[in-house]
PDB file of C-alpha atoms in Angstrom:
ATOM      1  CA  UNK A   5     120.875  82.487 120.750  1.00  0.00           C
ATOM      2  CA  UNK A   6     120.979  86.088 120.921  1.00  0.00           C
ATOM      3  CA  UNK A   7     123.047  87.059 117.929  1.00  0.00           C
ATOM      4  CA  UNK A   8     120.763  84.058 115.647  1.00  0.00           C
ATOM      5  CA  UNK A   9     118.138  85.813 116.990  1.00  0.00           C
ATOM      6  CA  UNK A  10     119.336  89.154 116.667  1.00  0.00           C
ATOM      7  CA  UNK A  11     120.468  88.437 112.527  1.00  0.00           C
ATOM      8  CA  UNK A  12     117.198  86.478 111.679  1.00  0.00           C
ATOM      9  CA  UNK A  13     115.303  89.147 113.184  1.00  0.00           C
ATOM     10  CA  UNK A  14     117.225  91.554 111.025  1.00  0.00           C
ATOM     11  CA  UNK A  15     117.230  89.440 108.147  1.00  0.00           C
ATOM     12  CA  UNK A  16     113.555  88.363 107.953  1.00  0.00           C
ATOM     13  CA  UNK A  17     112.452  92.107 108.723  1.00  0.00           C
ATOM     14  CA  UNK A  18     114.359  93.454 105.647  1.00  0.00           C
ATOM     15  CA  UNK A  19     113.108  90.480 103.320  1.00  0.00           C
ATOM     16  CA  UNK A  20     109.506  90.875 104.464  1.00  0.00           C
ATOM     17  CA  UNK A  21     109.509  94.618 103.779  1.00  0.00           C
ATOM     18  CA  UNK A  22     107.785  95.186 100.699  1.00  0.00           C
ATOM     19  CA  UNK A  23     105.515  91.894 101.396  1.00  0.00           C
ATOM     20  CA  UNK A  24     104.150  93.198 105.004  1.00  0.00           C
ATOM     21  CA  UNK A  25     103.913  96.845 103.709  1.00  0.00           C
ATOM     22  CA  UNK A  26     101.883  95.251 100.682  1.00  0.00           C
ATOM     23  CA  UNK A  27      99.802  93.136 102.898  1.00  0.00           C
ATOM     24  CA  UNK A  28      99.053  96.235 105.509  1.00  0.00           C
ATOM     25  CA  UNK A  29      97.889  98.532 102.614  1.00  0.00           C
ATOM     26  CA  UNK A  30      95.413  96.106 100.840  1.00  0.00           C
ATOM     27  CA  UNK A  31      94.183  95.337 104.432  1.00  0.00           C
ATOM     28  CA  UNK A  32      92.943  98.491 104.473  1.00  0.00           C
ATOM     29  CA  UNK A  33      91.411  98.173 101.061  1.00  0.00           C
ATOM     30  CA  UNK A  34      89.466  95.184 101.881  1.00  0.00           C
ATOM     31  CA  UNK A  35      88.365  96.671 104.964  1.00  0.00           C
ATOM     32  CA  UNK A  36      87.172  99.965 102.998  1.00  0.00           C
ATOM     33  CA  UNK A  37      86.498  98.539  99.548  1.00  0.00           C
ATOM     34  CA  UNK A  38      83.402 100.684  98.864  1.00  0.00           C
ATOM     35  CA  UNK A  39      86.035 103.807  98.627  1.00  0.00           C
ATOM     36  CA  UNK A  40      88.602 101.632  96.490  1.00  0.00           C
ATOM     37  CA  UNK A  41      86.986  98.681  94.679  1.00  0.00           C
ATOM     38  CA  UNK A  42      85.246 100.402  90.916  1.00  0.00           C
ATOM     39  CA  UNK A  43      81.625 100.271  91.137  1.00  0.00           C
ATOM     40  CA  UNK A  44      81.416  99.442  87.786  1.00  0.00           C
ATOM     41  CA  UNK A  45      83.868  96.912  86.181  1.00  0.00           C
ATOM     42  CA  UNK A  46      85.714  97.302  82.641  1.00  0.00           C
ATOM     43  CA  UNK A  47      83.822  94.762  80.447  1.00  0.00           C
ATOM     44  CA  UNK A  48      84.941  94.049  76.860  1.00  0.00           C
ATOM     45  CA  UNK A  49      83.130  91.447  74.545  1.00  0.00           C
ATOM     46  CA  UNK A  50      84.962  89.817  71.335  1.00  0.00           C
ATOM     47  CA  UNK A  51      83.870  87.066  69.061  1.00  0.00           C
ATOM     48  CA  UNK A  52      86.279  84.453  67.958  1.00  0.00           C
ATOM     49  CA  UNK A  53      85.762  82.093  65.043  1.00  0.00           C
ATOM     50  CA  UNK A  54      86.973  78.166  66.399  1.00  0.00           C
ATOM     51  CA  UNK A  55      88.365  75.915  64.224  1.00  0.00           C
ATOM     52  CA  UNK A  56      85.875  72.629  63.896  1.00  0.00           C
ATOM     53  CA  UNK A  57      88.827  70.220  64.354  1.00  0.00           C
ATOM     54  CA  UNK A  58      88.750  71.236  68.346  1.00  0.00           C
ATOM     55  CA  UNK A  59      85.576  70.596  68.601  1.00  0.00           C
ATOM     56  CA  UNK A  60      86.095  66.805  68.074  1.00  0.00           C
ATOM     57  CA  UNK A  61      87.718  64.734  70.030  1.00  0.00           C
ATOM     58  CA  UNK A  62      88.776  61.058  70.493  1.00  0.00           C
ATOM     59  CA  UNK A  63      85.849  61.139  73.385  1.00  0.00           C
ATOM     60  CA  UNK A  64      83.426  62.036  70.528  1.00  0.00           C
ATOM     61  CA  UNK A  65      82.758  63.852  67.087  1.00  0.00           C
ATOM     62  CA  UNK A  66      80.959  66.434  69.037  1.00  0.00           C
ATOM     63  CA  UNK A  67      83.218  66.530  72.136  1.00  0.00           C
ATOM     64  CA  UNK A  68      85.503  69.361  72.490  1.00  0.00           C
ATOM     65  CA  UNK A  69      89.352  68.460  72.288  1.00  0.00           C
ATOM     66  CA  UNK A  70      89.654  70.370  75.760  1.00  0.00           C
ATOM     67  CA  UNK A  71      93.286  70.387  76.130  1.00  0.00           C
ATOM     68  CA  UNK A  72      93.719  71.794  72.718  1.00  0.00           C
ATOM     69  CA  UNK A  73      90.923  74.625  72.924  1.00  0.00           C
ATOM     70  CA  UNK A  74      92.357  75.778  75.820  1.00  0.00           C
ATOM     71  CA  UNK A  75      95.353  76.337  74.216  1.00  0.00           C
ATOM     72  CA  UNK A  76      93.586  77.910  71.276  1.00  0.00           C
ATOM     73  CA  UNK A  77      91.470  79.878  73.647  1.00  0.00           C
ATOM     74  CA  UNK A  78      94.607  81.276  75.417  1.00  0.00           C
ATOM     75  CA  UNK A  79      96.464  82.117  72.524  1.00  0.00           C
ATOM     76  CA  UNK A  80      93.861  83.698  70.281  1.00  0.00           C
ATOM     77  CA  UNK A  81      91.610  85.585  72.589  1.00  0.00           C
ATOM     78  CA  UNK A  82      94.419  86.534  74.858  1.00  0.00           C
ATOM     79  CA  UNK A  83      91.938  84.981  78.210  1.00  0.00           C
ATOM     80  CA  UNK A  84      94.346  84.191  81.116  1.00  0.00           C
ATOM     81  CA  UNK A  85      93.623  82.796  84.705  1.00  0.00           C
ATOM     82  CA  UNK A  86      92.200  79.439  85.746  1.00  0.00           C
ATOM     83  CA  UNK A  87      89.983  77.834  83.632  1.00  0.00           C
ATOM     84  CA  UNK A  88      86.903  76.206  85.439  1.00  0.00           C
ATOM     85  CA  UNK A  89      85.403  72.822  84.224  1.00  0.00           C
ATOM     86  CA  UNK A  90      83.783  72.504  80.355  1.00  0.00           C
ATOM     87  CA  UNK A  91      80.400  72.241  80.414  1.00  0.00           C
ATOM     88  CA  UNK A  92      79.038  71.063  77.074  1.00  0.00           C
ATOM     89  CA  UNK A  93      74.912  70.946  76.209  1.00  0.00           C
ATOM     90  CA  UNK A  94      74.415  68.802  72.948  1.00  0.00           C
ATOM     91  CA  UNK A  95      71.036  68.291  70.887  1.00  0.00           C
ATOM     92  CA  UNK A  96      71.983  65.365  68.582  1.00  0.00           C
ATOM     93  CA  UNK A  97      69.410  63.952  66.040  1.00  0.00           C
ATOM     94  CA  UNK A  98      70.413  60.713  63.400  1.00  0.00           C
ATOM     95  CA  UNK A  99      73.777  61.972  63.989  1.00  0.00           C
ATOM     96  CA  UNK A 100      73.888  65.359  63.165  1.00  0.00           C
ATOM     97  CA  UNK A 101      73.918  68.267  65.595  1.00  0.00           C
ATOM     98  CA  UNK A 102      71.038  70.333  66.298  1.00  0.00           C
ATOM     99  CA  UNK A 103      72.121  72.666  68.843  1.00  0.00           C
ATOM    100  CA  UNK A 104      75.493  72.543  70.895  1.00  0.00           C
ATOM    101  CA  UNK A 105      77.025  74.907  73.292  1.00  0.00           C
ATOM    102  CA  UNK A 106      80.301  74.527  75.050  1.00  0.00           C
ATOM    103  CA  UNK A 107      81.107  77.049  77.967  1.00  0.00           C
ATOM    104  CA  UNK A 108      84.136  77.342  80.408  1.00  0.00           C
ATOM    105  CA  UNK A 109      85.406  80.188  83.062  1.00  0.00           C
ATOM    106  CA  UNK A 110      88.892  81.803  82.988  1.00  0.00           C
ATOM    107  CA  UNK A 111      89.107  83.392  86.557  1.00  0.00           C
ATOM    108  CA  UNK A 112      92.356  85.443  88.267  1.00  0.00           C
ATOM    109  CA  UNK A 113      92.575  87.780  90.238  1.00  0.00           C
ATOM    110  CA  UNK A 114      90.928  90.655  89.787  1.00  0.00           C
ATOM    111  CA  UNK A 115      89.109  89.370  86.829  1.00  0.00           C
ATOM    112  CA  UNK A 116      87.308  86.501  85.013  1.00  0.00           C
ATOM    113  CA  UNK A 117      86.404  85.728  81.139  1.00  0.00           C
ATOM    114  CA  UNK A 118      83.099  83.862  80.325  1.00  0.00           C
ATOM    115  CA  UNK A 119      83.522  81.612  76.971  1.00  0.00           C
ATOM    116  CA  UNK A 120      80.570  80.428  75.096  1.00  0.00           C
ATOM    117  CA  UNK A 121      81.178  78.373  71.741  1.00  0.00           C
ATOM    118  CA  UNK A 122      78.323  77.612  69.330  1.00  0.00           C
ATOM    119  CA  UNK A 123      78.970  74.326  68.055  1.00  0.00           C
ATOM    120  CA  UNK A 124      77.178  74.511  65.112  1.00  0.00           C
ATOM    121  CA  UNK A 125      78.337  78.042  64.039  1.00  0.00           C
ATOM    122  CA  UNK A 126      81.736  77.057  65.669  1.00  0.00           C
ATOM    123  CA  UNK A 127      82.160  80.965  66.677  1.00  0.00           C
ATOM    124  CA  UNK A 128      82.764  82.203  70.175  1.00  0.00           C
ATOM    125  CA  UNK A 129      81.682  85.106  72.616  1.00  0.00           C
ATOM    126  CA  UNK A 130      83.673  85.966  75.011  1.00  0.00           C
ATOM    127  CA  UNK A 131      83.370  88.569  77.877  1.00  0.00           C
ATOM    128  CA  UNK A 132      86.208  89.450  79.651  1.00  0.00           C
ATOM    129  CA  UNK A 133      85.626  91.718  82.873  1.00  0.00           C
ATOM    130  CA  UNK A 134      88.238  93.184  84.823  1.00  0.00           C
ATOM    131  CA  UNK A 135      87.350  95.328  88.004  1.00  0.00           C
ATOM    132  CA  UNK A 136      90.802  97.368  88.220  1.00  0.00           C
ATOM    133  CA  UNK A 137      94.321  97.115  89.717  1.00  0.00           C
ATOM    134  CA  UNK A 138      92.884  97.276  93.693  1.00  0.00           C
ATOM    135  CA  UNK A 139      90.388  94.389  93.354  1.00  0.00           C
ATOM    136  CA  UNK A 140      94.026  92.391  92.072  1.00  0.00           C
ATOM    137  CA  UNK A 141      95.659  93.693  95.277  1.00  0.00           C
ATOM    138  CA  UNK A 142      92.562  92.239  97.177  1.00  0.00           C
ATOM    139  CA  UNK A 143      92.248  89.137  95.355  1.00  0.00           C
ATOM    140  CA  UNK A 144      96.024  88.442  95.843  1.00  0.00           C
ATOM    141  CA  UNK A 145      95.834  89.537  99.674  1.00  0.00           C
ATOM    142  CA  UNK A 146      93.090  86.628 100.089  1.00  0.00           C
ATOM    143  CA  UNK A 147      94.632  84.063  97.558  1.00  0.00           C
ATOM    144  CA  UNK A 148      91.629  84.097  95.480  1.00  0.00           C
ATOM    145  CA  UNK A 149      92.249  82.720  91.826  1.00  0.00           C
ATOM    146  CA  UNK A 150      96.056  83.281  92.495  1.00  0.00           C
ATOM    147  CA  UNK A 151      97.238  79.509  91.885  1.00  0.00           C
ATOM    148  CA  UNK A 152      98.929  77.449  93.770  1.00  0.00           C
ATOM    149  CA  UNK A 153     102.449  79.100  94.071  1.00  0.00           C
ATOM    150  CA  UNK A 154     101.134  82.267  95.342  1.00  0.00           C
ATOM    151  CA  UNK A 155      99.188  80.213  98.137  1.00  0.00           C
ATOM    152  CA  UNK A 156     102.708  78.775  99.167  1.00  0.00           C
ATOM    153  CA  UNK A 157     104.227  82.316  98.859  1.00  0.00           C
ATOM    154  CA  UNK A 158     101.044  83.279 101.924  1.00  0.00           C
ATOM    155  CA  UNK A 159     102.106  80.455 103.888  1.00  0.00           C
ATOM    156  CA  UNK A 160     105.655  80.975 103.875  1.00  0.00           C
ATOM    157  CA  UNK A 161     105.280  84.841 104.178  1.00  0.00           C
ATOM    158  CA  UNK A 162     103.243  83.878 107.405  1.00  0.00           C
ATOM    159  CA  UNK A 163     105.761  81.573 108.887  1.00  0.00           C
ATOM    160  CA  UNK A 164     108.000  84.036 108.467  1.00  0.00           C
ATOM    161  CA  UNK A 165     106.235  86.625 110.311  1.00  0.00           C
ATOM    162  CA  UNK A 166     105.948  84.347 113.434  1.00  0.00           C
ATOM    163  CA  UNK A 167     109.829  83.929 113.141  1.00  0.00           C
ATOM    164  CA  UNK A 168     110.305  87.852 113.308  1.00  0.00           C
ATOM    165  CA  UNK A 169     107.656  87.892 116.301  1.00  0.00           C
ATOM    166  CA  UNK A 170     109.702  85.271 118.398  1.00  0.00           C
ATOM    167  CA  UNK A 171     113.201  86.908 117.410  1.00  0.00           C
ATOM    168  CA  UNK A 172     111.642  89.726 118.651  1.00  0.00           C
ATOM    169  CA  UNK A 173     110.971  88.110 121.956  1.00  0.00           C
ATOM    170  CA  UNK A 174     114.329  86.641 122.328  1.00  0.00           C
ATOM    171  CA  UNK A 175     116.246  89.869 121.937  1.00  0.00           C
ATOM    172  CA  UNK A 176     114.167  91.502 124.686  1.00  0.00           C
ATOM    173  CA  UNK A 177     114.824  88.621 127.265  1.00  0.00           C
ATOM    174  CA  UNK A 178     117.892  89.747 128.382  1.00  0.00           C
ATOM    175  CA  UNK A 179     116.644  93.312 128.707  1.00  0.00           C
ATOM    176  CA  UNK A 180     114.371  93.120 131.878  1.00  0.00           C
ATOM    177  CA  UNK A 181     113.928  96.790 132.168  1.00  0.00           C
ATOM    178  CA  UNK A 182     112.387  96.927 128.176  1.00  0.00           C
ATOM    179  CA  UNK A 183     110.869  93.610 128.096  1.00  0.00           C
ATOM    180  CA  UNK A 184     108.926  94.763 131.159  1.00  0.00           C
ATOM    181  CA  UNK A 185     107.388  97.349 129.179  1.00  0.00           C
ATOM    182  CA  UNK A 186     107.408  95.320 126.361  1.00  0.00           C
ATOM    183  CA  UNK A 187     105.124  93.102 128.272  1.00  0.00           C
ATOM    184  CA  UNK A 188     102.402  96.414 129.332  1.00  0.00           C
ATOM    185  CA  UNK A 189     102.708  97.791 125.838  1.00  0.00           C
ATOM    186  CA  UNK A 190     101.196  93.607 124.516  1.00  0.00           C
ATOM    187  CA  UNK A 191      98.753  93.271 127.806  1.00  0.00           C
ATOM    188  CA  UNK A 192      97.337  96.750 126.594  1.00  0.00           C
ATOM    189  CA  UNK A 193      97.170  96.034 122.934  1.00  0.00           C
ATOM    190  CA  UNK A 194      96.011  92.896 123.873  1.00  0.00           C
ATOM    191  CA  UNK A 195      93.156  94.138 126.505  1.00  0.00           C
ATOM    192  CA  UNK A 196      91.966  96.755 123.598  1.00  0.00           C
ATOM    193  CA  UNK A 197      91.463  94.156 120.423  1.00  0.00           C
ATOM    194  CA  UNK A 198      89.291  92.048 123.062  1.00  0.00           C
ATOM    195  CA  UNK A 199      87.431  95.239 124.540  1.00  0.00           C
ATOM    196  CA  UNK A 200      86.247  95.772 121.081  1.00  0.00           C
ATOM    197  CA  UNK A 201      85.916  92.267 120.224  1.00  0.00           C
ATOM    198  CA  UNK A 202      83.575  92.215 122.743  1.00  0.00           C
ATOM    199  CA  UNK A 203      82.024  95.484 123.178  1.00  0.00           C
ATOM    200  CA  UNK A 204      81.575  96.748 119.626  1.00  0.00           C
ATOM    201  CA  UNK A 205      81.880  93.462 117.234  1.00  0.00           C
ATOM    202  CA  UNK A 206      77.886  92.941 116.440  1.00  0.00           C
TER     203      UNK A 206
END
């Protein structure tokens, strides 16, 4: 038990390294992020003329192929992250289109692009904002718009923290004189976090 112990501890501490120094340092800047985060995002705006044929689609003649203009979208404009929903407005008179907008949401972390497509003039705006390399950190810390791999990367970074906790643990069982201050060194951290849990925490 003591030398599994003793080599997962080892093990797990070297392979966490980088990830636990990474998730220490953007704890800080989501704690602080007025003195991190950019007050003022980077915002760019480009227009982007859309072929007519994607804005058909077996569903309709004035249904946007959605699967295709994605693709377009990603390739042309350069937009990245997860795209949100379509939401399509039509104004259809005798068959012919009168007004038509089509608008979807690219978000990742760190930043977001707005599309809006004028059906009838089949050209796009899009606004692409990006609020700098520390709101990624954040965004990444938290999981927010990172996809569903780097949720399972969290999860399994987490687990593995509770392994390198409880190796801990077992290699300081056999050593009563350290595990005994071990054991004041966690009743004091642990009597401080609820001190101001419950003294300072509004």
């Amino acid at each position: 038990m003591q030398l599994w112990s003793r080599r997962l501890h080892i093990y797990i501490s070297m392979a966490l390294l980088l990830v636990v120094l990474f998730f220490a340092i953007t704890g800080i800047t989501l704690n602080r992020p007025h003195l991190f985060v950019k007050s003022q995002p980077d915002i760019t705006e480009i227009t982007l003329a859309i072929p007519e044929s994607l804005l058909h689609s077996e569903k309709g003649q004035f249904s946007p192929d959605e699967a295709r203009l994605l693709t377009y979208l990603t390739k042309e404009a350069q937009v990245s992250g997860q795209p949100s929903g379509f939401n399509v407005y039509r104004d259809i008179e005798d068959g012919e289109l009168i007004e038509g907008e089509v608008a979807v949401d690219f978000k990742g972390p760190g930043f977001n692009s707005a599309v809006f497509i004028d059906m009838t003039t089949q050209e796009a705006v899009i606004e692409k904002t990006h609020y700098g390399l520390v709101a990624v950190l954040n965004d990444l810390h938290k999981g927010r718009n990172s996809g569903e791999v780097w949720r399972w990367f969290i999860d399994i970074t987490a687990l593995l923290m509770v392994f390198f906790v409880l190796t801990g643990v077992c290699l300081l069982i056999p050593k009563k004189k350290t595990l005994k201050t071990s054991l004041k060194w966690m009743t004091l951290g642990t009597a401080v976090t609820l001190f101001i849990f419950f003294v300072a925490v509004p």
